[in-house]
XYZ file of C-alpha atoms in Angstrom:
428
model
C -5.915 -28.263 12.364
C -2.435 -28.489 10.816
C -1.392 -29.592 7.354
C -0.124 -32.907 8.707
C -3.544 -33.654 10.208
C -5.213 -33.052 6.848
C -2.896 -34.942 4.497
C 0.669 -36.119 4.123
C 3.476 -34.564 2.090
C 5.080 -31.157 1.721
C 2.674 -28.327 0.856
C 3.800 -25.077 -0.712
C 1.857 -21.872 -1.253
C 2.703 -18.715 -3.180
C 0.849 -15.516 -2.290
C 0.608 -12.339 -4.350
C -1.141 -9.001 -3.846
C -2.801 -6.440 -6.086
C -3.896 -3.147 -4.589
C -3.581 -1.110 -1.439
C -1.373 -1.361 1.631
C -4.284 -2.874 3.551
C -4.309 -5.728 1.038
C -0.550 -6.083 1.455
C -0.892 -6.184 5.243
C -3.572 -8.856 4.993
C -1.450 -10.944 2.623
C 1.471 -10.800 5.065
C -0.822 -11.881 7.908
C -2.309 -14.703 5.826
C 1.191 -15.881 4.870
C 2.170 -16.098 8.543
C -0.976 -18.120 9.301
C -0.246 -20.553 6.474
C 3.319 -20.945 7.716
C 2.094 -21.600 11.264
C -0.233 -24.276 9.840
C 2.606 -26.199 8.221
C 2.750 -24.730 4.717
C 5.982 -23.646 3.090
C 5.493 -20.105 1.795
C 7.409 -19.415 -1.417
C 7.836 -16.434 -3.708
C 5.059 -15.755 -6.276
C 7.164 -16.832 -9.276
C 8.385 -20.074 -7.703
C 6.770 -23.460 -8.252
C 3.996 -24.064 -5.718
C 1.108 -26.430 -5.179
C -1.199 -23.548 -4.257
C -1.329 -19.994 -5.604
C -3.360 -17.355 -3.742
C -4.012 -13.876 -5.165
C -5.342 -11.131 -2.883
C -7.326 -9.066 -5.385
C -8.304 -5.427 -5.834
C -11.307 -4.005 -7.690
C -10.945 -0.264 -7.174
C -10.567 0.318 -10.948
C -11.089 -1.671 -14.132
C -7.285 -1.665 -14.491
C -6.999 -3.489 -11.164
C -9.624 -6.006 -12.319
C -7.668 -6.629 -15.522
C -4.395 -7.105 -13.640
C -6.002 -9.638 -11.290
C -7.429 -11.688 -14.132
C -4.074 -11.620 -15.929
C -2.178 -12.836 -12.843
C -4.650 -15.659 -12.209
C -4.396 -16.860 -15.812
C -0.599 -16.627 -15.629
C -0.509 -18.710 -12.445
C -2.611 -21.418 -14.095
C -0.468 -21.437 -17.253
C 2.731 -21.583 -15.202
C 1.517 -24.601 -13.230
C -1.727 -26.194 -14.516
C -1.726 -28.642 -11.597
C -1.654 -25.920 -8.932
C -4.717 -24.992 -6.922
C -5.407 -21.363 -7.934
C -7.356 -19.268 -5.435
C -8.559 -15.656 -5.311
C -9.536 -13.608 -2.284
C -10.065 -9.915 -1.565
C -12.223 -7.153 -2.984
C -12.689 -8.499 -6.529
C -13.642 -11.877 -5.054
C -16.146 -10.091 -2.817
C -17.652 -8.002 -5.635
C -17.839 -10.476 -8.509
C -16.836 -14.063 -7.647
C -18.590 -15.402 -10.760
C -16.194 -13.405 -12.977
C -13.237 -15.054 -11.278
C -14.726 -18.553 -11.441
C -15.004 -18.083 -15.217
C -11.182 -17.928 -15.449
C -9.562 -21.263 -16.298
C -7.947 -22.831 -13.264
C -9.548 -20.717 -10.535
C -10.830 -23.171 -7.924
C -12.019 -20.809 -5.179
C -13.032 -17.157 -4.876
C -13.050 -16.192 -1.203
C -14.518 -12.790 -0.342
C -13.325 -10.363 2.312
C -15.871 -11.589 4.830
C -14.235 -15.050 4.847
C -10.598 -13.911 4.836
C -10.144 -14.686 8.523
C -11.083 -18.316 7.820
C -9.016 -18.658 4.666
C -6.451 -21.119 6.042
C -9.172 -23.508 7.234
C -11.004 -23.147 3.912
C -7.860 -23.982 1.943
C -6.914 -26.906 4.207
C -10.396 -28.321 3.732
C -10.192 -27.851 -0.043
C -6.729 -29.368 -0.376
C -7.537 -32.211 1.995
C -10.567 -33.211 -0.060
C -8.831 -32.919 -3.412
C -5.404 -34.237 -2.446
C -3.403 -31.509 -4.129
C 0.335 -31.972 -3.694
C 3.072 -29.460 -4.280
C 5.714 -29.867 -6.994
C 9.025 -31.345 -5.912
C 11.208 -28.639 -7.480
C 10.425 -25.804 -5.096
C 13.459 -23.554 -5.104
C 13.380 -21.090 -2.208
C 11.277 -19.493 0.478
C 9.776 -16.057 0.029
C 12.311 -13.376 0.966
C 12.361 -11.960 4.500
C 10.726 -8.577 4.757
C 12.417 -5.661 6.519
C 9.165 -3.680 6.754
C 5.918 -5.161 8.048
C 2.368 -3.891 7.665
C -0.125 -4.090 10.510
C -3.859 -3.728 9.915
C -5.418 -1.476 12.548
C -8.777 -0.879 10.934
C -10.823 -1.744 7.870
C -13.992 -0.627 6.159
C -15.340 2.800 5.267
C -18.696 4.368 6.089
C -18.298 7.372 3.783
C -19.611 6.682 0.287
C -17.641 8.802 -2.190
C -19.526 8.762 -5.482
C -16.752 6.918 -7.379
C -15.662 4.422 -4.742
C -16.671 0.781 -4.440
C -14.635 0.170 -1.281
C -17.530 0.585 1.214
C -19.454 -2.061 -0.729
C -16.647 -4.635 -0.713
C -15.051 -3.793 2.657
C -18.128 -2.944 4.697
C -18.508 -0.310 7.448
C -15.664 0.968 9.620
C -14.423 -1.324 12.367
C -11.197 -1.267 14.354
C -8.970 -3.866 15.991
C -8.393 -3.728 19.756
C -5.349 -1.726 20.839
C -3.925 -4.682 22.759
C -3.994 -6.934 19.684
C -2.214 -4.309 17.585
C 0.450 -3.609 20.207
C 1.052 -7.326 20.685
C 1.544 -7.754 16.929
C 3.951 -4.804 16.709
C 5.982 -6.169 19.634
C 6.165 -9.596 17.966
C 7.334 -8.086 14.682
C 9.945 -5.923 16.406
C 11.223 -8.939 18.353
C 11.389 -10.840 15.044
C 13.821 -8.290 13.616
C 11.573 -5.993 11.603
C 12.934 -2.453 11.604
C 9.794 -0.698 10.354
C 6.090 -1.204 10.947
C 3.426 0.471 8.798
C -0.020 0.986 10.309
C -2.596 0.478 7.592
C -6.327 0.197 7.007
C -9.060 1.469 4.739
C -9.306 4.736 6.652
C -6.963 4.659 9.631
C -7.847 8.191 10.744
C -11.220 6.757 11.793
C -9.579 4.290 14.144
C -11.460 3.974 17.414
C -11.257 1.264 20.041
C -11.329 2.727 23.556
C -9.102 5.425 22.088
C -8.443 7.149 18.776
C -5.481 6.922 16.371
C -3.477 9.446 18.391
C -3.894 7.295 21.490
C -2.908 4.146 19.595
C 0.255 5.690 18.131
C 1.210 7.107 21.531
C 0.958 3.655 23.088
C 2.951 1.981 20.311
C 5.773 4.524 20.581
C 5.749 4.173 24.369
C 5.465 0.383 24.651
C 7.085 -1.055 21.518
C 10.778 -1.173 20.689
C 10.400 -0.600 16.960
C 12.956 1.684 15.228
C 10.448 3.083 12.727
C 6.694 3.526 12.680
C 4.935 4.717 9.515
C 1.300 5.569 8.732
C -0.219 4.449 5.442
C -2.765 7.163 4.614
C -4.694 9.975 6.296
C -7.422 12.462 5.403
C -7.127 16.276 5.726
C -9.454 16.322 8.758
C -7.108 13.885 10.543
C -4.215 16.365 10.572
C -4.862 18.110 13.875
C -2.139 19.752 15.999
C -2.626 16.945 18.534
C -1.731 14.154 16.124
C 0.984 16.141 14.342
C 2.806 16.672 17.656
C 3.447 12.924 17.717
C 6.079 13.458 15.005
C 8.286 15.005 17.700
C 9.297 11.359 18.204
C 11.648 10.795 15.270
C 10.737 7.111 15.102
C 7.446 8.221 13.517
C 8.395 8.551 9.863
C 7.894 12.048 8.355
C 5.858 10.787 5.431
C 2.120 11.390 5.067
C 0.037 10.049 2.203
C -2.888 12.477 1.905
C -5.268 11.644 -0.979
C -6.473 14.753 -2.814
C -8.263 13.017 -5.751
C -8.935 16.374 -7.465
C -7.727 19.922 -7.024
C -11.010 21.363 -8.344
C -13.716 22.189 -5.784
C -16.538 21.469 -8.203
C -15.104 18.025 -8.999
C -14.528 17.320 -5.300
C -18.183 18.122 -4.674
C -19.347 15.713 -7.397
C -17.003 13.096 -5.999
C -18.589 13.469 -2.577
C -15.254 14.144 -0.910
C -15.644 15.574 2.633
C -13.309 18.581 2.195
C -12.618 21.530 -0.083
C -9.331 22.367 -1.744
C -8.853 25.134 0.842
C -9.348 22.601 3.667
C -6.728 20.414 2.048
C -4.174 23.180 1.655
C -4.666 24.307 5.277
C -3.933 20.746 6.418
C -0.818 20.645 4.221
C 0.441 23.957 5.602
C -0.077 22.866 9.219
C 1.646 19.524 8.640
C 4.657 21.103 6.957
C 4.977 23.641 9.770
C 5.001 20.931 12.441
C 6.867 18.023 10.787
C 10.444 18.681 9.583
C 11.530 17.063 6.292
C 7.939 15.962 5.633
C 7.294 14.018 2.433
C 3.721 14.552 1.297
C 2.334 12.134 -1.295
C -1.134 11.939 -2.793
C -3.631 10.273 -5.146
C -5.005 12.142 -8.158
C -7.887 10.964 -10.327
C -8.320 12.485 -13.777
C -11.242 12.258 -16.170
C -13.995 12.174 -13.556
C -17.397 12.522 -15.284
C -17.939 16.113 -16.338
C -14.348 17.198 -15.615
C -13.865 20.169 -17.930
C -10.597 21.534 -19.251
C -10.903 24.355 -16.725
C -11.448 21.980 -13.815
C -8.511 19.820 -14.862
C -6.303 22.913 -15.165
C -7.380 24.054 -11.689
C -6.383 20.688 -10.286
C -3.105 20.600 -12.178
C -2.145 24.071 -10.961
C -3.037 23.214 -7.350
C -0.854 20.089 -7.477
C 2.001 22.096 -8.978
C 1.688 24.734 -6.247
C 1.551 22.230 -3.374
C 4.655 20.429 -4.641
C 4.108 16.803 -3.701
C 6.970 14.392 -3.081
C 5.014 11.834 -5.093
C 1.713 11.519 -6.959
C -0.202 8.357 -7.755
C -2.129 9.306 -10.901
C -4.938 7.200 -12.356
C -7.878 7.689 -14.737
C -11.489 7.521 -13.559
C -12.980 4.061 -13.877
C -16.728 3.560 -13.433
C -17.417 0.959 -10.734
C -20.665 -1.034 -10.704
C -23.240 0.292 -8.281
C -21.510 3.582 -7.461
C -23.228 6.943 -7.945
C -20.564 8.080 -10.402
C -21.420 5.176 -12.717
C -24.586 6.998 -13.746
C -23.159 10.498 -14.099
C -23.120 12.137 -17.511
C -20.282 14.048 -19.097
C -17.992 11.134 -19.880
C -14.410 12.154 -20.636
C -13.167 10.274 -23.682
C -10.328 7.785 -23.237
C -7.859 9.707 -25.405
C -8.463 12.871 -23.376
C -8.117 10.966 -20.112
C -4.798 9.597 -21.334
C -3.596 13.083 -22.249
C -4.450 14.341 -18.778
C -2.845 11.345 -17.091
C 0.352 11.955 -19.082
C 0.418 15.621 -18.058
C -0.061 14.731 -14.396
C 2.601 12.017 -14.564
C 5.110 14.490 -15.981
C 4.229 16.893 -13.164
C 4.711 14.020 -10.703
C 8.194 13.361 -12.113
C 9.181 17.027 -11.857
C 7.723 17.463 -8.344
C 9.399 14.316 -7.051
C 12.798 15.369 -8.404
C 12.429 18.836 -6.842
C 11.635 17.267 -3.474
C 14.644 14.944 -3.655
C 16.868 17.888 -4.602
C 16.351 19.319 -1.113
C 18.229 16.393 0.449
C 21.305 16.147 -1.767
C 24.460 16.446 0.318
C 22.748 15.396 3.529
C 23.259 12.210 5.530
C 20.102 10.287 6.438
C 19.367 6.874 7.881
C 18.363 4.358 5.210
C 16.688 1.014 5.872
C 18.214 -1.319 3.291
C 15.681 -3.761 1.876
C 17.238 -5.734 -0.942
C 19.805 -6.039 -3.706
C 19.750 -6.443 -7.476
C 22.844 -6.881 -9.658
C 25.140 -5.573 -6.943
C 23.074 -2.474 -6.171
C 21.269 -2.207 -2.830
C 18.026 -0.285 -2.459
C 16.341 1.124 0.623
C 14.245 3.954 2.048
C 14.844 6.985 4.223
C 12.260 7.726 6.885
C 10.650 10.294 4.557
C 10.324 7.733 1.775
C 13.238 8.681 -0.463
C 14.444 5.636 -2.368
C 18.226 5.356 -2.184
C 20.688 3.134 -4.051
C 24.274 2.137 -3.194
C 26.733 -0.282 -4.739
C 28.268 -2.436 -2.035
C 29.546 -6.002 -1.766
C 28.533 -6.499 1.875
C 25.216 -7.793 3.169
C 23.063 -4.764 3.994
C 19.577 -6.265 4.145
C 17.503 -5.077 7.116
C 20.254 -2.742 8.340
C 19.472 0.845 9.257
C 22.558 2.822 8.235
C 23.506 6.472 7.913
C 23.969 7.240 4.230
C 25.155 10.325 2.360
C 22.849 11.323 -0.482
C 24.982 12.237 -3.470
C 23.107 12.529 -6.768
C 19.879 11.871 -8.629
C 19.023 8.470 -10.004
C 15.824 7.581 -11.806
C 13.067 7.549 -9.168
C 15.594 7.953 -6.366
C 19.028 9.041 -5.190
C 22.502 7.534 -5.296
C 24.286 7.392 -1.968
C 27.294 6.101 -0.080
C 27.393 4.568 3.367
C 28.555 6.970 6.049
C 28.508 4.749 9.138
C 30.092 1.567 10.422
C 28.080 -1.489 9.348
C 26.736 -3.147 12.460
């Protein structure tokens, strides 16, 4: 069923995402399906008849952000149809329905049917888009492809298995077909994402899938979203001999203290983690290693926090995503004693964030003076921004159109959260 079959008039939809790269990949896929069904997809801050938020519920901060964005969408356009999908909608739809303006909360299990659900809703209620729509959502230079979703390992703090369900993988042929379509459409980089992509299995494992993509798809860059220490075997690391596979690995640590890792239910020790890091750095030149760190887990003592801090300092990450523990309903950690007070959690977060800033700058320092290929994504106030294959953010000032061009760039000096550069190649 198309839009025209359901009702007459132009229909516009704005989509926005909170949360992980899997959520982002799903939002991109949903946007393409809406476009194929006759909707005009516009940017989140533009006027639209329908607003759809793909939600996250991994922390109470994510919950708060989702509620804030839904209220903002309703205030911005009280006549719009405001919809929520994703993990928060799966966990607690009643909380979302209590927000003024929210018409539908569609859980993860119904995401595949979301276009039909919305067409049915709009057709019955006759919602029309505003007439002052300004522009389409900007073209993306990097596309995310979901290869897998769900997790069957219940870490004590994590609600994801409850809202995403058990592990299941997409067929290789469907993934390869999608990557080929994106490459043919002009995308220069594809990111393989999922809840736990190292657990991919559909006639073959993740190594087999990546091998086929690199062999069969004409995509300039392929990036992986996140792996676990046990995934980093010599077999998979040898795939980085193909320079199209970006030398950037996000490897969640969560805590650098073995006793905290045990209470978290994480399936590795700090020694396991450091062995994986050492192997990866030996086999992948210019590797950028990024991670997630949780502070203030129940019972985390000053000693345990210091152990974790020192381990992170010693490893020297290219980037750290730092966040405080947030009790999630129904998880084992919700009932653990030894609560760390909010002020102490904030102090520890601040210390880790300062370490993240220092570690990131030290990593970038290694590349000053070098020339690297940068995929230019967008421009703001005359300054273009883009990414190297190992996830360094680079900025240049240039009057020409650089969007979606992969250009050799000299890295000259530090800039906040990135590097300043100058183009070193002819612009083709």
